[in-house]
Amino acid sequence: MQHHAKSIRPFIGATNFEVSRQFYHDWGFEEVVLFPNMSLFQNETIGFYLQDAYVKDWIDNTMVFMEVENVNAFYNELLALRLTEKYPTIRIIPIKNQAWGKECFLHDPSGILWHIGEFINQI
């Protein structure tokens, strides 16, 4: 079977939908409201659906990997947004070197764990 996929868009939940919506705006994503309880957040290349839905086990176990061209530049730009000052529940974890490349981490206001990585060796 050949996949001719054009994108993949995960669904993520939120403990507080309005706070998460604002967070993703502040992070630089554009919002397309689909329903009162669900929006598409996207930039020029990727997208994901944010839902006004909270299931603790789901939220606590959701991770999203976002590949970037330059994780050092991305990390510095992320820090410059000063998101931790506006959203006290988020965490930004510094860059870690891995065998495959390097990555930093961001926990959104609900605790969704974003891995932001740059591959040196494609996996």
Short mmCIF file of N, CA and C in Angstrom, two decimals:
data_model
loop_
_atom_site.label_atom_id
_atom_site.label_comp_id
_atom_site.label_asym_id
_atom_site.label_seq_id
_atom_site.Cartn_x
_atom_site.Cartn_y
_atom_site.Cartn_z
N MET A 1 0.84 -1.18 0.00
CA MET A 1 0.00 0.00 0.00
C MET A 1 0.88 1.23 0.00
N GLN A 2 0.61 2.15 -0.88
CA GLN A 2 1.34 3.42 -0.91
C GLN A 2 0.50 4.49 -0.23
N HIS A 3 1.13 5.20 0.67
CA HIS A 3 0.45 6.31 1.33
C HIS A 3 0.78 7.59 0.58
N HIS A 4 -0.24 8.30 0.23
CA HIS A 4 -0.06 9.61 -0.40
C HIS A 4 -0.62 10.67 0.53
N ALA A 5 -0.29 10.52 1.80
CA ALA A 5 -0.80 11.43 2.83
C ALA A 5 -0.22 12.83 2.64
N LYS A 6 -1.01 13.81 2.99
CA LYS A 6 -0.56 15.20 2.89
C LYS A 6 -0.31 15.82 4.26
N SER A 7 -0.93 15.29 5.28
CA SER A 7 -0.68 15.80 6.63
C SER A 7 -1.20 14.79 7.64
N ILE A 8 -0.83 15.01 8.88
CA ILE A 8 -1.38 14.26 9.99
C ILE A 8 -1.70 15.28 11.08
N ARG A 9 -2.90 15.21 11.61
CA ARG A 9 -3.34 16.19 12.60
C ARG A 9 -3.86 15.49 13.84
N PRO A 10 -3.07 15.46 14.89
CA PRO A 10 -3.55 14.83 16.12
C PRO A 10 -4.64 15.67 16.79
N PHE A 11 -5.45 14.99 17.58
CA PHE A 11 -6.44 15.64 18.43
C PHE A 11 -5.87 15.70 19.83
N ILE A 12 -5.90 16.88 20.43
CA ILE A 12 -5.46 17.01 21.82
C ILE A 12 -6.57 17.67 22.62
N GLY A 13 -6.57 17.40 23.90
CA GLY A 13 -7.58 17.95 24.79
C GLY A 13 -7.04 19.10 25.61
N ALA A 14 -7.89 19.62 26.46
CA ALA A 14 -7.52 20.77 27.29
C ALA A 14 -8.27 20.73 28.61
N THR A 15 -7.57 21.05 29.68
CA THR A 15 -8.24 21.17 30.97
C THR A 15 -9.05 22.46 31.02
N ASN A 16 -8.54 23.50 30.39
CA ASN A 16 -9.25 24.78 30.26
C ASN A 16 -9.10 25.22 28.81
N PHE A 17 -10.15 25.02 28.03
CA PHE A 17 -10.12 25.26 26.60
C PHE A 17 -9.70 26.68 26.25
N GLU A 18 -10.25 27.67 26.94
CA GLU A 18 -9.93 29.07 26.62
C GLU A 18 -8.47 29.40 26.92
N VAL A 19 -7.95 28.91 28.00
CA VAL A 19 -6.54 29.14 28.33
C VAL A 19 -5.65 28.48 27.28
N SER A 20 -5.98 27.26 26.91
CA SER A 20 -5.18 26.56 25.89
C SER A 20 -5.28 27.26 24.55
N ARG A 21 -6.45 27.73 24.18
CA ARG A 21 -6.59 28.48 22.92
C ARG A 21 -5.66 29.69 22.91
N GLN A 22 -5.67 30.44 23.99
CA GLN A 22 -4.82 31.63 24.06
C GLN A 22 -3.35 31.26 24.03
N PHE A 23 -2.99 30.19 24.73
CA PHE A 23 -1.61 29.73 24.74
C PHE A 23 -1.13 29.43 23.33
N TYR A 24 -1.91 28.68 22.57
CA TYR A 24 -1.48 28.32 21.22
C TYR A 24 -1.44 29.53 20.28
N HIS A 25 -2.32 30.51 20.52
CA HIS A 25 -2.20 31.78 19.78
C HIS A 25 -0.86 32.44 20.12
N ASP A 26 -0.57 32.52 21.40
CA ASP A 26 0.66 33.17 21.85
C ASP A 26 1.90 32.44 21.37
N TRP A 27 1.78 31.14 21.17
CA TRP A 27 2.90 30.34 20.68
C TRP A 27 3.11 30.55 19.18
N GLY A 28 2.13 31.13 18.51
CA GLY A 28 2.30 31.47 17.10
C GLY A 28 1.44 30.70 16.13
N PHE A 29 0.53 29.89 16.63
CA PHE A 29 -0.37 29.16 15.75
C PHE A 29 -1.59 30.01 15.41
N GLU A 30 -2.13 29.80 14.23
CA GLU A 30 -3.38 30.45 13.82
C GLU A 30 -4.53 29.51 14.09
N GLU A 31 -5.64 30.06 14.55
CA GLU A 31 -6.80 29.25 14.91
C GLU A 31 -7.89 29.35 13.84
N VAL A 32 -8.45 28.20 13.53
CA VAL A 32 -9.65 28.12 12.71
C VAL A 32 -10.70 27.46 13.60
N VAL A 33 -11.72 28.23 14.00
CA VAL A 33 -12.77 27.68 14.85
C VAL A 33 -13.65 26.78 13.99
N LEU A 34 -13.74 25.52 14.37
CA LEU A 34 -14.56 24.56 13.64
C LEU A 34 -15.93 24.39 14.28
N PHE A 35 -15.93 24.32 15.59
CA PHE A 35 -17.13 24.20 16.41
C PHE A 35 -16.87 24.97 17.69
N PRO A 36 -17.89 25.27 18.48
CA PRO A 36 -17.63 25.97 19.74
C PRO A 36 -16.66 25.24 20.66
N ASN A 37 -16.55 23.92 20.49
CA ASN A 37 -15.69 23.14 21.38
C ASN A 37 -14.50 22.50 20.67
N MET A 38 -14.18 22.95 19.45
CA MET A 38 -13.03 22.40 18.74
C MET A 38 -12.51 23.38 17.71
N SER A 39 -11.18 23.53 17.69
CA SER A 39 -10.51 24.41 16.73
C SER A 39 -9.33 23.69 16.10
N LEU A 40 -9.03 24.09 14.89
CA LEU A 40 -7.80 23.67 14.22
C LEU A 40 -6.77 24.75 14.47
N PHE A 41 -5.61 24.37 14.98
CA PHE A 41 -4.49 25.30 15.13
C PHE A 41 -3.45 24.89 14.11
N GLN A 42 -2.93 25.86 13.37
CA GLN A 42 -2.01 25.53 12.30
C GLN A 42 -1.01 26.66 12.07
N ASN A 43 0.07 26.28 11.41
CA ASN A 43 0.99 27.26 10.86
C ASN A 43 1.18 26.89 9.40
N GLU A 44 2.22 27.34 8.78
CA GLU A 44 2.38 27.11 7.35
C GLU A 44 2.56 25.64 6.98
N THR A 45 2.94 24.80 7.91
CA THR A 45 3.24 23.41 7.56
C THR A 45 2.52 22.35 8.38
N ILE A 46 2.10 22.65 9.58
CA ILE A 46 1.50 21.62 10.44
C ILE A 46 0.21 22.12 11.07
N GLY A 47 -0.54 21.17 11.61
CA GLY A 47 -1.77 21.53 12.30
C GLY A 47 -2.17 20.45 13.29
N PHE A 48 -3.04 20.83 14.22
CA PHE A 48 -3.60 19.89 15.18
C PHE A 48 -4.95 20.43 15.63
N TYR A 49 -5.79 19.52 16.13
CA TYR A 49 -7.10 19.90 16.63
C TYR A 49 -7.06 20.01 18.15
N LEU A 50 -7.55 21.12 18.66
CA LEU A 50 -7.69 21.32 20.10
C LEU A 50 -9.16 21.18 20.44
N GLN A 51 -9.45 20.32 21.41
CA GLN A 51 -10.83 20.08 21.81
C GLN A 51 -11.08 20.55 23.23
N ASP A 52 -12.29 20.99 23.45
CA ASP A 52 -12.73 21.33 24.80
C ASP A 52 -13.16 20.02 25.45
N ALA A 53 -12.18 19.19 25.74
CA ALA A 53 -12.43 17.87 26.31
C ALA A 53 -11.31 17.54 27.26
N TYR A 54 -11.67 17.09 28.42
CA TYR A 54 -10.67 16.72 29.41
C TYR A 54 -10.94 15.31 29.91
N VAL A 55 -10.03 14.43 29.63
CA VAL A 55 -10.00 13.08 30.19
C VAL A 55 -8.59 12.94 30.77
N LYS A 56 -8.50 12.88 32.07
CA LYS A 56 -7.20 12.94 32.74
C LYS A 56 -6.18 11.95 32.16
N ASP A 57 -6.55 10.69 32.01
CA ASP A 57 -5.59 9.71 31.50
C ASP A 57 -5.14 10.05 30.09
N TRP A 58 -6.02 10.59 29.29
CA TRP A 58 -5.69 10.96 27.91
C TRP A 58 -4.71 12.14 27.92
N ILE A 59 -5.07 13.20 28.63
CA ILE A 59 -4.22 14.39 28.71
C ILE A 59 -2.84 14.04 29.29
N ASP A 60 -2.84 13.26 30.37
CA ASP A 60 -1.59 12.92 31.04
C ASP A 60 -0.66 12.06 30.18
N ASN A 61 -1.19 11.44 29.14
CA ASN A 61 -0.39 10.55 28.30
C ASN A 61 -0.24 11.03 26.87
N THR A 62 -0.65 12.26 26.59
CA THR A 62 -0.53 12.78 25.23
C THR A 62 0.83 13.43 25.04
N MET A 63 1.51 13.00 23.96
CA MET A 63 2.77 13.60 23.55
C MET A 63 2.69 13.87 22.05
N VAL A 64 3.27 14.99 21.64
CA VAL A 64 3.32 15.35 20.22
C VAL A 64 4.77 15.66 19.89
N PHE A 65 5.27 15.09 18.80
CA PHE A 65 6.62 15.39 18.36
C PHE A 65 6.52 16.34 17.17
N MET A 66 7.22 17.46 17.28
CA MET A 66 7.27 18.43 16.19
C MET A 66 8.72 18.57 15.75
N GLU A 67 8.98 18.22 14.50
CA GLU A 67 10.32 18.34 13.95
C GLU A 67 10.55 19.77 13.47
N VAL A 68 11.69 20.33 13.82
CA VAL A 68 12.08 21.67 13.36
C VAL A 68 13.44 21.58 12.69
N GLU A 69 13.76 22.59 11.90
CA GLU A 69 15.05 22.61 11.20
C GLU A 69 16.22 22.88 12.14
N ASN A 70 16.00 23.75 13.12
CA ASN A 70 17.08 24.17 14.00
C ASN A 70 16.53 24.29 15.42
N VAL A 71 16.74 23.27 16.23
CA VAL A 71 16.17 23.26 17.57
C VAL A 71 16.79 24.34 18.46
N ASN A 72 18.04 24.69 18.24
CA ASN A 72 18.66 25.75 19.05
C ASN A 72 17.95 27.08 18.81
N ALA A 73 17.72 27.43 17.56
CA ALA A 73 17.02 28.68 17.24
C ALA A 73 15.58 28.62 17.75
N PHE A 74 14.92 27.49 17.57
CA PHE A 74 13.54 27.35 18.04
C PHE A 74 13.46 27.55 19.55
N TYR A 75 14.36 26.91 20.28
CA TYR A 75 14.37 27.01 21.74
C TYR A 75 14.56 28.47 22.18
N ASN A 76 15.49 29.17 21.56
CA ASN A 76 15.71 30.57 21.91
C ASN A 76 14.50 31.44 21.61
N GLU A 77 13.85 31.19 20.48
CA GLU A 77 12.63 31.93 20.14
C GLU A 77 11.51 31.60 21.11
N LEU A 78 11.41 30.34 21.51
CA LEU A 78 10.41 29.92 22.48
C LEU A 78 10.61 30.65 23.81
N LEU A 79 11.84 30.71 24.28
CA LEU A 79 12.12 31.42 25.53
C LEU A 79 11.80 32.91 25.41
N ALA A 80 12.07 33.49 24.25
CA ALA A 80 11.81 34.93 24.05
C ALA A 80 10.32 35.26 24.13
N LEU A 81 9.46 34.28 23.89
CA LEU A 81 8.01 34.53 24.00
C LEU A 81 7.57 34.73 25.46
N ARG A 82 8.40 34.31 26.40
CA ARG A 82 8.13 34.47 27.84
C ARG A 82 6.80 33.84 28.25
N LEU A 83 6.51 32.69 27.67
CA LEU A 83 5.25 32.01 27.94
C LEU A 83 5.12 31.56 29.39
N THR A 84 6.23 31.22 30.03
CA THR A 84 6.16 30.77 31.42
C THR A 84 5.72 31.87 32.36
N GLU A 85 5.88 33.12 31.96
CA GLU A 85 5.41 34.23 32.80
C GLU A 85 3.90 34.38 32.72
N LYS A 86 3.33 34.12 31.57
CA LYS A 86 1.89 34.27 31.37
C LYS A 86 1.11 33.02 31.77
N TYR A 87 1.75 31.87 31.63
CA TYR A 87 1.09 30.59 31.90
C TYR A 87 1.91 29.83 32.94
N PRO A 88 1.57 29.98 34.20
CA PRO A 88 2.41 29.40 35.25
C PRO A 88 2.47 27.87 35.26
N THR A 89 1.53 27.20 34.59
CA THR A 89 1.54 25.74 34.60
C THR A 89 2.39 25.14 33.49
N ILE A 90 2.85 25.94 32.55
CA ILE A 90 3.66 25.35 31.47
C ILE A 90 5.10 25.19 31.93
N ARG A 91 5.79 24.27 31.27
CA ARG A 91 7.21 24.07 31.54
C ARG A 91 7.95 23.98 30.22
N ILE A 92 9.10 24.58 30.17
CA ILE A 92 10.00 24.47 29.03
C ILE A 92 11.27 23.82 29.54
N ILE A 93 11.63 22.72 28.92
CA ILE A 93 12.80 21.95 29.36
C ILE A 93 13.90 22.12 28.31
N PRO A 94 15.11 22.46 28.74
CA PRO A 94 16.20 22.73 27.80
C PRO A 94 16.51 21.58 26.86
N ILE A 95 17.29 21.90 25.87
CA ILE A 95 17.69 20.96 24.82
C ILE A 95 18.51 19.81 25.41
N LYS A 96 18.17 18.61 24.96
CA LYS A 96 18.94 17.41 25.32
C LYS A 96 19.45 16.79 24.03
N ASN A 97 20.70 16.37 24.07
CA ASN A 97 21.29 15.67 22.92
C ASN A 97 20.94 14.20 23.02
N GLN A 98 20.54 13.64 21.88
CA GLN A 98 20.18 12.24 21.78
C GLN A 98 21.04 11.60 20.69
N ALA A 99 21.02 10.30 20.58
CA ALA A 99 21.77 9.61 19.53
C ALA A 99 21.26 9.99 18.14
N TRP A 100 19.98 10.28 18.03
CA TRP A 100 19.34 10.59 16.75
C TRP A 100 19.35 12.08 16.41
N GLY A 101 19.63 12.93 17.40
CA GLY A 101 19.57 14.38 17.19
C GLY A 101 19.47 15.09 18.52
N LYS A 102 18.63 16.11 18.57
CA LYS A 102 18.44 16.83 19.83
C LYS A 102 17.03 17.35 19.91
N GLU A 103 16.58 17.59 21.16
CA GLU A 103 15.21 18.05 21.36
C GLU A 103 15.10 18.84 22.65
N CYS A 104 14.09 19.70 22.66
CA CYS A 104 13.67 20.37 23.89
C CYS A 104 12.21 19.97 24.11
N PHE A 105 11.66 20.36 25.24
CA PHE A 105 10.33 19.91 25.60
C PHE A 105 9.50 21.10 26.09
N LEU A 106 8.21 21.01 25.82
CA LEU A 106 7.27 22.03 26.28
C LEU A 106 6.03 21.33 26.78
N HIS A 107 5.65 21.62 28.01
CA HIS A 107 4.39 21.13 28.56
C HIS A 107 3.39 22.28 28.43
N ASP A 108 2.28 22.06 27.71
CA ASP A 108 1.29 23.11 27.53
C ASP A 108 0.49 23.32 28.82
N PRO A 109 -0.45 24.27 28.86
CA PRO A 109 -1.17 24.54 30.11
C PRO A 109 -1.92 23.35 30.69
N SER A 110 -2.26 22.38 29.86
CA SER A 110 -2.96 21.19 30.34
C SER A 110 -2.01 20.06 30.71
N GLY A 111 -0.76 20.17 30.30
CA GLY A 111 0.23 19.14 30.56
C GLY A 111 0.58 18.32 29.33
N ILE A 112 0.00 18.62 28.17
CA ILE A 112 0.37 17.94 26.94
C ILE A 112 1.87 18.16 26.74
N LEU A 113 2.59 17.07 26.47
CA LEU A 113 4.04 17.15 26.31
C LEU A 113 4.40 17.24 24.83
N TRP A 114 4.99 18.36 24.46
CA TRP A 114 5.50 18.57 23.11
C TRP A 114 6.99 18.29 23.11
N HIS A 115 7.42 17.41 22.22
CA HIS A 115 8.83 17.18 21.93
C HIS A 115 9.14 18.01 20.70
N ILE A 116 10.10 18.89 20.79
CA ILE A 116 10.50 19.70 19.64
C ILE A 116 11.92 19.28 19.29
N GLY A 117 12.07 18.63 18.13
CA GLY A 117 13.34 18.01 17.83
C GLY A 117 13.89 18.29 16.46
N GLU A 118 15.17 18.06 16.37
CA GLU A 118 15.93 18.20 15.12
C GLU A 118 16.68 16.89 14.92
N PHE A 119 16.41 16.22 13.80
CA PHE A 119 17.07 14.96 13.51
C PHE A 119 18.45 15.19 12.91
N ILE A 120 19.42 14.46 13.40
CA ILE A 120 20.73 14.39 12.76
C ILE A 120 20.75 13.12 11.93
N ASN A 121 20.27 12.04 12.50
CA ASN A 121 20.11 10.77 11.80
C ASN A 121 18.62 10.49 11.75
N GLN A 122 18.06 10.43 10.55
CA GLN A 122 16.63 10.17 10.42
C GLN A 122 16.26 8.81 10.98
N ILE A 123 15.16 8.81 11.71
CA ILE A 123 14.63 7.56 12.27
C ILE A 123 13.36 7.23 11.52
#
